[in-house]
Amino acid sequence: HVQLVESGGGSVQAGGSLRLSCVSSGYTYSTYCMGWFRQSPGKEREGVAGIDNDGSVTYADSVKDRFTISHDNAKTTVYLQMDSLKPEDTALYYCAAGLGGLLPQLYNFWGQGTQVTVS
């Protein structure tokens, strides 16, 4: 079965950086696109960044030029490099596998999430 495991979250001061990782298993890696999402208390889950099988990427306007999504050559690990972090980036971050883009409803499989706190 499909498994997605995130890591790399933590606490950081504003202006700092973090790199999130998502290790995937249990499916053919060319089958799904990958995305990063986040959710903070009282807010809906929102798309942050997505990467398609051909390597094309998309970002939410709020993180463009600060966050970078990438994957390793085997496409088993997806990364989210987060720079110039702001307090409003504080959220539980999830990786997901699905059809691509930034809409949560287009993704079938989800990790358990990793907390990012920016103060």
PDB file of C-alpha atoms in Angstrom:
ATOM      1  CA  HIS A   1       0.000   0.000   0.000  1.00  0.00           C
ATOM      2  CA  VAL A   2       1.069   3.603  -0.531  1.00  0.00           C
ATOM      3  CA  GLN A   3       3.028   5.174   2.295  1.00  0.00           C
ATOM      4  CA  LEU A   4       4.247   8.740   2.604  1.00  0.00           C
ATOM      5  CA  VAL A   5       6.435   9.756   5.526  1.00  0.00           C
ATOM      6  CA  GLU A   6       7.379  13.381   6.121  1.00  0.00           C
ATOM      7  CA  SER A   7      10.258  14.679   8.195  1.00  0.00           C
ATOM      8  CA  GLY A   8      12.259  17.848   8.694  1.00  0.00           C
ATOM      9  CA  GLY A   9       9.807  20.066  10.481  1.00  0.00           C
ATOM     10  CA  GLY A  10      10.746  22.091  13.519  1.00  0.00           C
ATOM     11  CA  SER A  11      10.908  25.527  15.063  1.00  0.00           C
ATOM     12  CA  VAL A  12      12.801  28.354  13.439  1.00  0.00           C
ATOM     13  CA  GLN A  13      13.027  32.111  13.697  1.00  0.00           C
ATOM     14  CA  ALA A  14      11.604  34.340  10.998  1.00  0.00           C
ATOM     15  CA  GLY A  15      13.991  34.603   8.078  1.00  0.00           C
ATOM     16  CA  GLY A  16      15.359  31.125   8.668  1.00  0.00           C
ATOM     17  CA  SER A  17      15.190  27.985   6.557  1.00  0.00           C
ATOM     18  CA  LEU A  18      13.973  24.409   6.811  1.00  0.00           C
ATOM     19  CA  ARG A  19      13.969  21.496   4.401  1.00  0.00           C
ATOM     20  CA  LEU A  20      11.131  19.012   4.525  1.00  0.00           C
ATOM     21  CA  SER A  21      11.462  15.513   3.117  1.00  0.00           C
ATOM     22  CA  CYS A  22       8.809  13.024   2.086  1.00  0.00           C
ATOM     23  CA  VAL A  23       9.766   9.404   1.470  1.00  0.00           C
ATOM     24  CA  SER A  24       7.263   7.438  -0.579  1.00  0.00           C
ATOM     25  CA  SER A  25       6.785   3.705  -1.082  1.00  0.00           C
ATOM     26  CA  GLY A  26       4.253   1.164  -2.249  1.00  0.00           C
ATOM     27  CA  TYR A  27       3.537   2.385  -5.758  1.00  0.00           C
ATOM     28  CA  THR A  28       5.061   2.997  -9.162  1.00  0.00           C
ATOM     29  CA  TYR A  29       6.654   6.394  -8.901  1.00  0.00           C
ATOM     30  CA  SER A  30       5.670   7.526 -12.350  1.00  0.00           C
ATOM     31  CA  THR A  31       2.014   6.959 -11.481  1.00  0.00           C
ATOM     32  CA  TYR A  32       1.461  10.007  -9.296  1.00  0.00           C
ATOM     33  CA  CYS A  33       2.431  13.628  -9.046  1.00  0.00           C
ATOM     34  CA  MET A  34       3.528  14.914  -5.656  1.00  0.00           C
ATOM     35  CA  GLY A  35       2.486  17.933  -3.673  1.00  0.00           C
ATOM     36  CA  TRP A  36       3.098  19.722  -0.400  1.00  0.00           C
ATOM     37  CA  PHE A  37       0.184  21.138   1.542  1.00  0.00           C
ATOM     38  CA  ARG A  38      -0.217  22.888   4.868  1.00  0.00           C
ATOM     39  CA  GLN A  39      -2.929  23.464   7.393  1.00  0.00           C
ATOM     40  CA  SER A  40      -3.019  25.710  10.417  1.00  0.00           C
ATOM     41  CA  PRO A  41      -5.689  25.675  13.145  1.00  0.00           C
ATOM     42  CA  GLY A  42      -9.012  27.054  11.967  1.00  0.00           C
ATOM     43  CA  LYS A  43      -7.950  27.202   8.333  1.00  0.00           C
ATOM     44  CA  GLU A  44      -8.525  24.953   5.357  1.00  0.00           C
ATOM     45  CA  ARG A  45      -5.747  22.821   3.970  1.00  0.00           C
ATOM     46  CA  GLU A  46      -3.974  24.718   1.211  1.00  0.00           C
ATOM     47  CA  GLY A  47      -1.627  23.711  -1.570  1.00  0.00           C
ATOM     48  CA  VAL A  48       1.922  25.003  -1.253  1.00  0.00           C
ATOM     49  CA  ALA A  49       3.847  23.376  -4.110  1.00  0.00           C
ATOM     50  CA  GLY A  50       3.429  20.578  -6.621  1.00  0.00           C
ATOM     51  CA  ILE A  51       5.755  18.663  -8.924  1.00  0.00           C
ATOM     52  CA  ASP A  52       4.609  16.646 -11.914  1.00  0.00           C
ATOM     53  CA  ASN A  53       6.165  13.523 -13.350  1.00  0.00           C
ATOM     54  CA  ASP A  54       7.863  15.582 -16.046  1.00  0.00           C
ATOM     55  CA  GLY A  55       9.448  17.790 -13.384  1.00  0.00           C
ATOM     56  CA  SER A  56       7.258  20.822 -13.955  1.00  0.00           C
ATOM     57  CA  VAL A  57       6.479  22.671 -10.726  1.00  0.00           C
ATOM     58  CA  THR A  58       3.822  24.991  -9.421  1.00  0.00           C
ATOM     59  CA  TYR A  59       3.711  27.164  -6.313  1.00  0.00           C
ATOM     60  CA  ALA A  60       1.172  29.065  -4.291  1.00  0.00           C
ATOM     61  CA  ASP A  61       1.657  32.810  -4.681  1.00  0.00           C
ATOM     62  CA  SER A  62       2.332  33.120  -0.955  1.00  0.00           C
ATOM     63  CA  VAL A  63       5.475  30.979  -1.174  1.00  0.00           C
ATOM     64  CA  LYS A  64       6.727  31.722  -4.671  1.00  0.00           C
ATOM     65  CA  ASP A  65      10.411  32.720  -4.719  1.00  0.00           C
ATOM     66  CA  ARG A  66      10.844  31.430  -1.135  1.00  0.00           C
ATOM     67  CA  PHE A  67      10.028  27.704  -1.376  1.00  0.00           C
ATOM     68  CA  THR A  68      11.441  25.126  -3.785  1.00  0.00           C
ATOM     69  CA  ILE A  69      10.003  21.675  -4.459  1.00  0.00           C
ATOM     70  CA  SER A  70      12.211  18.945  -5.906  1.00  0.00           C
ATOM     71  CA  HIS A  71      12.649  15.188  -5.949  1.00  0.00           C
ATOM     72  CA  ASP A  72      15.593  12.833  -6.033  1.00  0.00           C
ATOM     73  CA  ASN A  73      16.549  10.981  -9.213  1.00  0.00           C
ATOM     74  CA  ALA A  74      14.653   7.878  -8.182  1.00  0.00           C
ATOM     75  CA  LYS A  75      11.596  10.020  -7.413  1.00  0.00           C
ATOM     76  CA  THR A  76      11.164   8.237  -4.119  1.00  0.00           C
ATOM     77  CA  THR A  77      11.807  11.339  -2.028  1.00  0.00           C
ATOM     78  CA  VAL A  78      10.275  14.772  -2.479  1.00  0.00           C
ATOM     79  CA  TYR A  79      11.761  17.816  -0.799  1.00  0.00           C
ATOM     80  CA  LEU A  80      10.438  21.230   0.116  1.00  0.00           C
ATOM     81  CA  GLN A  81      13.191  23.764   0.707  1.00  0.00           C
ATOM     82  CA  MET A  82      11.720  26.664   2.646  1.00  0.00           C
ATOM     83  CA  ASP A  83      13.703  29.886   2.871  1.00  0.00           C
ATOM     84  CA  SER A  84      12.916  33.326   4.252  1.00  0.00           C
ATOM     85  CA  LEU A  85      10.319  31.781   6.512  1.00  0.00           C
ATOM     86  CA  LYS A  86       7.593  33.979   7.970  1.00  0.00           C
ATOM     87  CA  PRO A  87       5.380  33.482  11.030  1.00  0.00           C
ATOM     88  CA  GLU A  88       2.429  32.991   8.688  1.00  0.00           C
ATOM     89  CA  ASP A  89       4.158  29.885   7.317  1.00  0.00           C
ATOM     90  CA  THR A  90       3.506  28.172  10.643  1.00  0.00           C
ATOM     91  CA  ALA A  91       1.383  25.082   9.957  1.00  0.00           C
ATOM     92  CA  LEU A  92       1.283  21.318   9.794  1.00  0.00           C
ATOM     93  CA  TYR A  93       2.838  20.395   6.464  1.00  0.00           C
ATOM     94  CA  TYR A  94       1.716  17.315   4.519  1.00  0.00           C
ATOM     95  CA  CYS A  95       3.008  15.654   1.408  1.00  0.00           C
ATOM     96  CA  ALA A  96       0.582  13.908  -0.897  1.00  0.00           C
ATOM     97  CA  ALA A  97       0.476  11.807  -4.062  1.00  0.00           C
ATOM     98  CA  GLY A  98      -2.159  12.318  -6.725  1.00  0.00           C
ATOM     99  CA  LEU A  99      -3.070  13.976  -9.997  1.00  0.00           C
ATOM    100  CA  GLY A 100      -1.010  17.129  -9.481  1.00  0.00           C
ATOM    101  CA  GLY A 101      -1.611  20.816  -8.967  1.00  0.00           C
ATOM    102  CA  LEU A 102      -2.494  22.568  -5.710  1.00  0.00           C
ATOM    103  CA  LEU A 103      -6.027  21.361  -4.996  1.00  0.00           C
ATOM    104  CA  PRO A 104      -6.182  18.899  -2.079  1.00  0.00           C
ATOM    105  CA  GLN A 105      -9.129  17.058  -3.626  1.00  0.00           C
ATOM    106  CA  LEU A 106      -6.899  15.937  -6.507  1.00  0.00           C
ATOM    107  CA  TYR A 107      -4.648  13.924  -4.190  1.00  0.00           C
ATOM    108  CA  ASN A 108      -5.370  10.378  -3.081  1.00  0.00           C
ATOM    109  CA  PHE A 109      -2.663   9.584  -0.557  1.00  0.00           C
ATOM    110  CA  TRP A 110      -1.379  11.631   2.366  1.00  0.00           C
ATOM    111  CA  GLY A 111       1.388  11.525   4.914  1.00  0.00           C
ATOM    112  CA  GLN A 112       0.892  12.137   8.607  1.00  0.00           C
ATOM    113  CA  GLY A 113       2.294  15.666   8.547  1.00  0.00           C
ATOM    114  CA  THR A 114       5.258  17.483  10.063  1.00  0.00           C
ATOM    115  CA  GLN A 115       4.939  20.641  12.143  1.00  0.00           C
ATOM    116  CA  VAL A 116       6.654  23.866  11.117  1.00  0.00           C
ATOM    117  CA  THR A 117       6.663  26.734  13.599  1.00  0.00           C
ATOM    118  CA  VAL A 118       8.118  30.142  12.738  1.00  0.00           C
ATOM    119  CA  SER A 119       8.480  32.747  15.452  1.00  0.00           C
TER     120      SER A 119
END
